[in-house]
Short mmCIF file of C-alpha atoms in Angstrom, two decimals:
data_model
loop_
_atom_site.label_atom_id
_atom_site.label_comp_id
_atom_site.label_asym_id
_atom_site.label_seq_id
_atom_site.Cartn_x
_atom_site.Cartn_y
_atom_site.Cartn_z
CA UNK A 1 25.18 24.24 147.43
CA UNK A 2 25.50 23.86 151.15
CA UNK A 3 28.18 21.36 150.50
CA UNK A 4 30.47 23.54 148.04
CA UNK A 5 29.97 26.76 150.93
CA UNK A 6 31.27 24.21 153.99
CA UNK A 7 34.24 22.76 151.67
CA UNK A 8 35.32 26.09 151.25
CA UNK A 9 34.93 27.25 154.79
CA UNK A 10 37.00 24.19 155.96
CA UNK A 11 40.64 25.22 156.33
CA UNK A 12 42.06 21.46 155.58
CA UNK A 13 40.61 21.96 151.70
CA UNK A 14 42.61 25.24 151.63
CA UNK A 15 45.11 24.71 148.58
CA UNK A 16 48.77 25.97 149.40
CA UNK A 17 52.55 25.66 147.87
CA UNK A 18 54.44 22.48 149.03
CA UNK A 19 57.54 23.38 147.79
CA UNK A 20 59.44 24.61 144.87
CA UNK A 21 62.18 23.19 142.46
CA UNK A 22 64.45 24.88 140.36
CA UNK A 23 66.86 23.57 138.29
CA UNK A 24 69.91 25.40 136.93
CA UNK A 25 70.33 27.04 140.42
CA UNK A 26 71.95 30.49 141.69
CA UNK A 27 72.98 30.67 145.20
CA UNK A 28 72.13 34.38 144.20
CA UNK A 29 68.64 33.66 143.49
CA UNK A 30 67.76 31.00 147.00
CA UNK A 31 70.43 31.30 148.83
CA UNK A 32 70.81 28.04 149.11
CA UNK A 33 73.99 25.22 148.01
CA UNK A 34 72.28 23.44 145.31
CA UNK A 35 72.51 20.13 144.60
CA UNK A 36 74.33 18.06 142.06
CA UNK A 37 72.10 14.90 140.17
CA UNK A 38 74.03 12.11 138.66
CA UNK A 39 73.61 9.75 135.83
CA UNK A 40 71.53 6.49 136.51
CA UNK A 41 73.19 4.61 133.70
CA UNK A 42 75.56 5.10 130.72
CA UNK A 43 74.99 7.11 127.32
CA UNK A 44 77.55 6.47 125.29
CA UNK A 45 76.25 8.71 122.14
CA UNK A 46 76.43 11.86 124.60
CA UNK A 47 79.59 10.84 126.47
CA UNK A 48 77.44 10.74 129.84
CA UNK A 49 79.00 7.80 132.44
CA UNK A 50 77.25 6.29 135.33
CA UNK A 51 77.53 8.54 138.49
CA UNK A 52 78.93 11.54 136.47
CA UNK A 53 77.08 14.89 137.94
CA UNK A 54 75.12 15.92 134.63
CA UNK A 55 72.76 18.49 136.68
CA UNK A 56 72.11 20.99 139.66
CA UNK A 57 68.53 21.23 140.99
CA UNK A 58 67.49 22.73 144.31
CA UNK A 59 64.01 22.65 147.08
CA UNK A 60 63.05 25.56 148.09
CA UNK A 61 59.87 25.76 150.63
CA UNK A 62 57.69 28.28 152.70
CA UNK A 63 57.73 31.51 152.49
CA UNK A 64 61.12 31.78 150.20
CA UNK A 65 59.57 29.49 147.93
CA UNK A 66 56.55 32.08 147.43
CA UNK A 67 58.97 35.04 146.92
CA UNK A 68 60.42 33.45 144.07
CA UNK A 69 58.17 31.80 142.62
CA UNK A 70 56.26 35.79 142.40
CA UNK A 71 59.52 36.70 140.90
CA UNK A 72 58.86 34.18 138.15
CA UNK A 73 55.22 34.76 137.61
CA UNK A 74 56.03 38.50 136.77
CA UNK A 75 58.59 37.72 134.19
CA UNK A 76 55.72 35.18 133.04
CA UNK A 77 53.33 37.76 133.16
CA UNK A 78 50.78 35.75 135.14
CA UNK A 79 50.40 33.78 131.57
CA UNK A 80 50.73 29.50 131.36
CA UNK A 81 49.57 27.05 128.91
CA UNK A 82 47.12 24.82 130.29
CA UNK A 83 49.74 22.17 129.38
CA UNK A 84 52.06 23.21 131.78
CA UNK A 85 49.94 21.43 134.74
CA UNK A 86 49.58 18.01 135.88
CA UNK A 87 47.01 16.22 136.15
CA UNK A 88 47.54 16.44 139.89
CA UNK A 89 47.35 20.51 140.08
CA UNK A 90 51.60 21.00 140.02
CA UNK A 91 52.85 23.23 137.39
CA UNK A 92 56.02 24.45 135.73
CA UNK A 93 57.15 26.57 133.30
CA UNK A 94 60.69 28.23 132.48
CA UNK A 95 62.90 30.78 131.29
CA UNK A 96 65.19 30.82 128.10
CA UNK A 97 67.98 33.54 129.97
CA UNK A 98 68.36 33.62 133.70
CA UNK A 99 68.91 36.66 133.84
CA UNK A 100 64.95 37.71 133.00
CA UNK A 101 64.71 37.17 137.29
CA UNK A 102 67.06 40.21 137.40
CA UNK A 103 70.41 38.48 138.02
CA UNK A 104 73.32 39.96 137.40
CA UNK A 105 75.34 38.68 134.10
CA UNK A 106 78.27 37.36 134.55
CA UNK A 107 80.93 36.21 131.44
CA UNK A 108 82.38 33.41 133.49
CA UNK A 109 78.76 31.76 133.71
CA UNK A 110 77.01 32.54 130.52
CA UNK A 111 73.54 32.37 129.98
CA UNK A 112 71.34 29.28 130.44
CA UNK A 113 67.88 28.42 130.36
CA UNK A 114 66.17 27.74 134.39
CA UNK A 115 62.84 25.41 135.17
CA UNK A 116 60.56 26.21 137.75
CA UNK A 117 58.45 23.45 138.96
CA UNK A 118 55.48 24.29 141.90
CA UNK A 119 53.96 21.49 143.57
CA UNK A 120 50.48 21.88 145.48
CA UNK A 121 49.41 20.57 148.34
CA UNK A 122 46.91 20.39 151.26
CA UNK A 123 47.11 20.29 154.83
CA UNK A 124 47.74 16.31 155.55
CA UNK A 125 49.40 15.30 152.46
CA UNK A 126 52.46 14.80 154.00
CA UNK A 127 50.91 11.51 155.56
CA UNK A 128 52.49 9.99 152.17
CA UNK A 129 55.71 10.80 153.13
CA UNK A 130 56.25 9.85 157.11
CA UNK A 131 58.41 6.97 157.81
CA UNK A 132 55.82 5.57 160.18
CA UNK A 133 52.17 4.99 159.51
CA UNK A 134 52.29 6.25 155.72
CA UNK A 135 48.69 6.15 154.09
CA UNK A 136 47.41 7.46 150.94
CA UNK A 137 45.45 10.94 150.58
CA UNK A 138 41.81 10.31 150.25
CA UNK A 139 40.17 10.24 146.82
CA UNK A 140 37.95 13.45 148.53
CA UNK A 141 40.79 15.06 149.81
CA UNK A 142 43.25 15.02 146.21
CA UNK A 143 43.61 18.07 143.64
CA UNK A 144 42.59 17.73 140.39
CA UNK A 145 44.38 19.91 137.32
CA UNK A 146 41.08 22.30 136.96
CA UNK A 147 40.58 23.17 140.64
CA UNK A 148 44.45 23.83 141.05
CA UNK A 149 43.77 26.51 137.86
CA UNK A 150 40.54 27.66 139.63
CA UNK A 151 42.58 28.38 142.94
CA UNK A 152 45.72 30.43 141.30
CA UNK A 153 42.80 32.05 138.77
CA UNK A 154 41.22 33.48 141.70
CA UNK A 155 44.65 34.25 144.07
CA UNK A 156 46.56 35.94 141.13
CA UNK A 157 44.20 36.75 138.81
CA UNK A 158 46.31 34.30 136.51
CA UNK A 159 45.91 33.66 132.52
CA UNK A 160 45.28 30.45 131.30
CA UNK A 161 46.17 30.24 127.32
CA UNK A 162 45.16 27.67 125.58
CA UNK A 163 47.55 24.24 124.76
CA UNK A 164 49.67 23.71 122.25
CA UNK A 165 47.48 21.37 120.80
CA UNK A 166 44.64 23.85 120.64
CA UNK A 167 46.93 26.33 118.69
CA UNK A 168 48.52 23.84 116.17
CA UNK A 169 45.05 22.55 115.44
CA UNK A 170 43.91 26.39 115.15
CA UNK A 171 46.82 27.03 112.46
CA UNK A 172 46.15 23.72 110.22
CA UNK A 173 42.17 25.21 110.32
CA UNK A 174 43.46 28.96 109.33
CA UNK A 175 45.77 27.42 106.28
CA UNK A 176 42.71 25.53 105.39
CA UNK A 177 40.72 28.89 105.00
CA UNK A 178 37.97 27.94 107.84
CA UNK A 179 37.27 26.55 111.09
CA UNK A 180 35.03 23.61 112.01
CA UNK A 181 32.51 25.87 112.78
CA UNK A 182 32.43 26.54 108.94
CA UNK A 183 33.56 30.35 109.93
CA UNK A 184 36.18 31.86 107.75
CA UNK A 185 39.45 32.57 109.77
CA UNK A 186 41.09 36.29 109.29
CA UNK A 187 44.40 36.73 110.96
CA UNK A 188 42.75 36.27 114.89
CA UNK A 189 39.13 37.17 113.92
CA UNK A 190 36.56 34.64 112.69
CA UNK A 191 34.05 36.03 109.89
CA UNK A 192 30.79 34.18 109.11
CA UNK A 193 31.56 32.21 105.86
CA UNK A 194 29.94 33.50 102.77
CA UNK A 195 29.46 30.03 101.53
CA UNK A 196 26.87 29.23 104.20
CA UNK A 197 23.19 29.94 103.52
CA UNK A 198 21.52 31.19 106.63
#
């Protein structure tokens, strides 16, 4: 218990936001020039060539990268699949119509679909990225998928719905008439089975 209370106390296990990507980006929405990604390699069936810009994507960090991100939380409604998380505590989810952040429409554009993709971090986990001295994060010090959902459970009092697994499995039980329980499945309520003999 004593060990739990002084990890929490200690400010280098304190979970923050790295960074930010987006993909589809507004200089509206960061303010930023985004940037263009190109084609590794040919696909002929799509007409794609080899260094042929096929997508714009964009970093955003610090405190922009928390305004926007809140921006696309509330659209969410706080509400992700437990899916949509790594197995390293980053998330993403995304939008069907940009203009759910509140951007202005405009007929020149269109509207297209945007990705948001927030990766977690602690203080000293950029060791894995300096040019000098590089070293790996300690197995002690690395985020796992369930205390990345603990952390934005508590901060912003966030949903977790089930997978997609969980629900397709869910619907084959309802066609089937009953659970594994052995309950019978009504719309979202589970009655005790009358078959059962208590």
């Amino acid at each position: 218990m004593l060990q739990d209370q002084g990890e929490m106390e200690n400010p280098m296990r304190e979970l923050c936001i790295r960074k930010l990507c987006l993909s589809e980006v507004l200089e509206q929405l960061t303010g930023q020039t985004p940037v263009f990604s190109k084609a590794r390699y040919n696909v002929r069936t799509f007409g794609i060539r080899r260094n042929e810009k096929i997508a714009v994507h964009c970093t955003v960090h610090g405190a922009k990268a928390e305004k926007i991100r809140e921006k696309g939380l509330k659209v969410q409604e706080y509400e992700l699949r437990k899916n949509n998380s790594s197995d390293t505590g980053n998330f993403g989810f995304g939008f069907q119509e940009h203009i759910d952040l509140g951007i202005k429409y405009d007929p020149s554009i269109g509207l297209y679909g945007l990705d948001f993709y927030v990766v977690l971090g602690r203080p000293g986990f950029s060791i894995t990225d300096k040019k000098r001295r590089t070293c790996c994060i300690g197995v002690k010090h690395r985020m796992s998928k369930e205390e990345a959902m603990r952390w934005f459970q508590h901060k912003y009092d966030w949903i977790n719905l089930p997978g997609k697994n969980f629900i397709q499995k869910a619907n084959r039980e309802a066609k089937r008439g009953c659970n594994s329980s052995g309950a019978l499945v009504v719309g979202h309520c589970e009655l005790p089975n009358e078959g059962t003999v208590n």
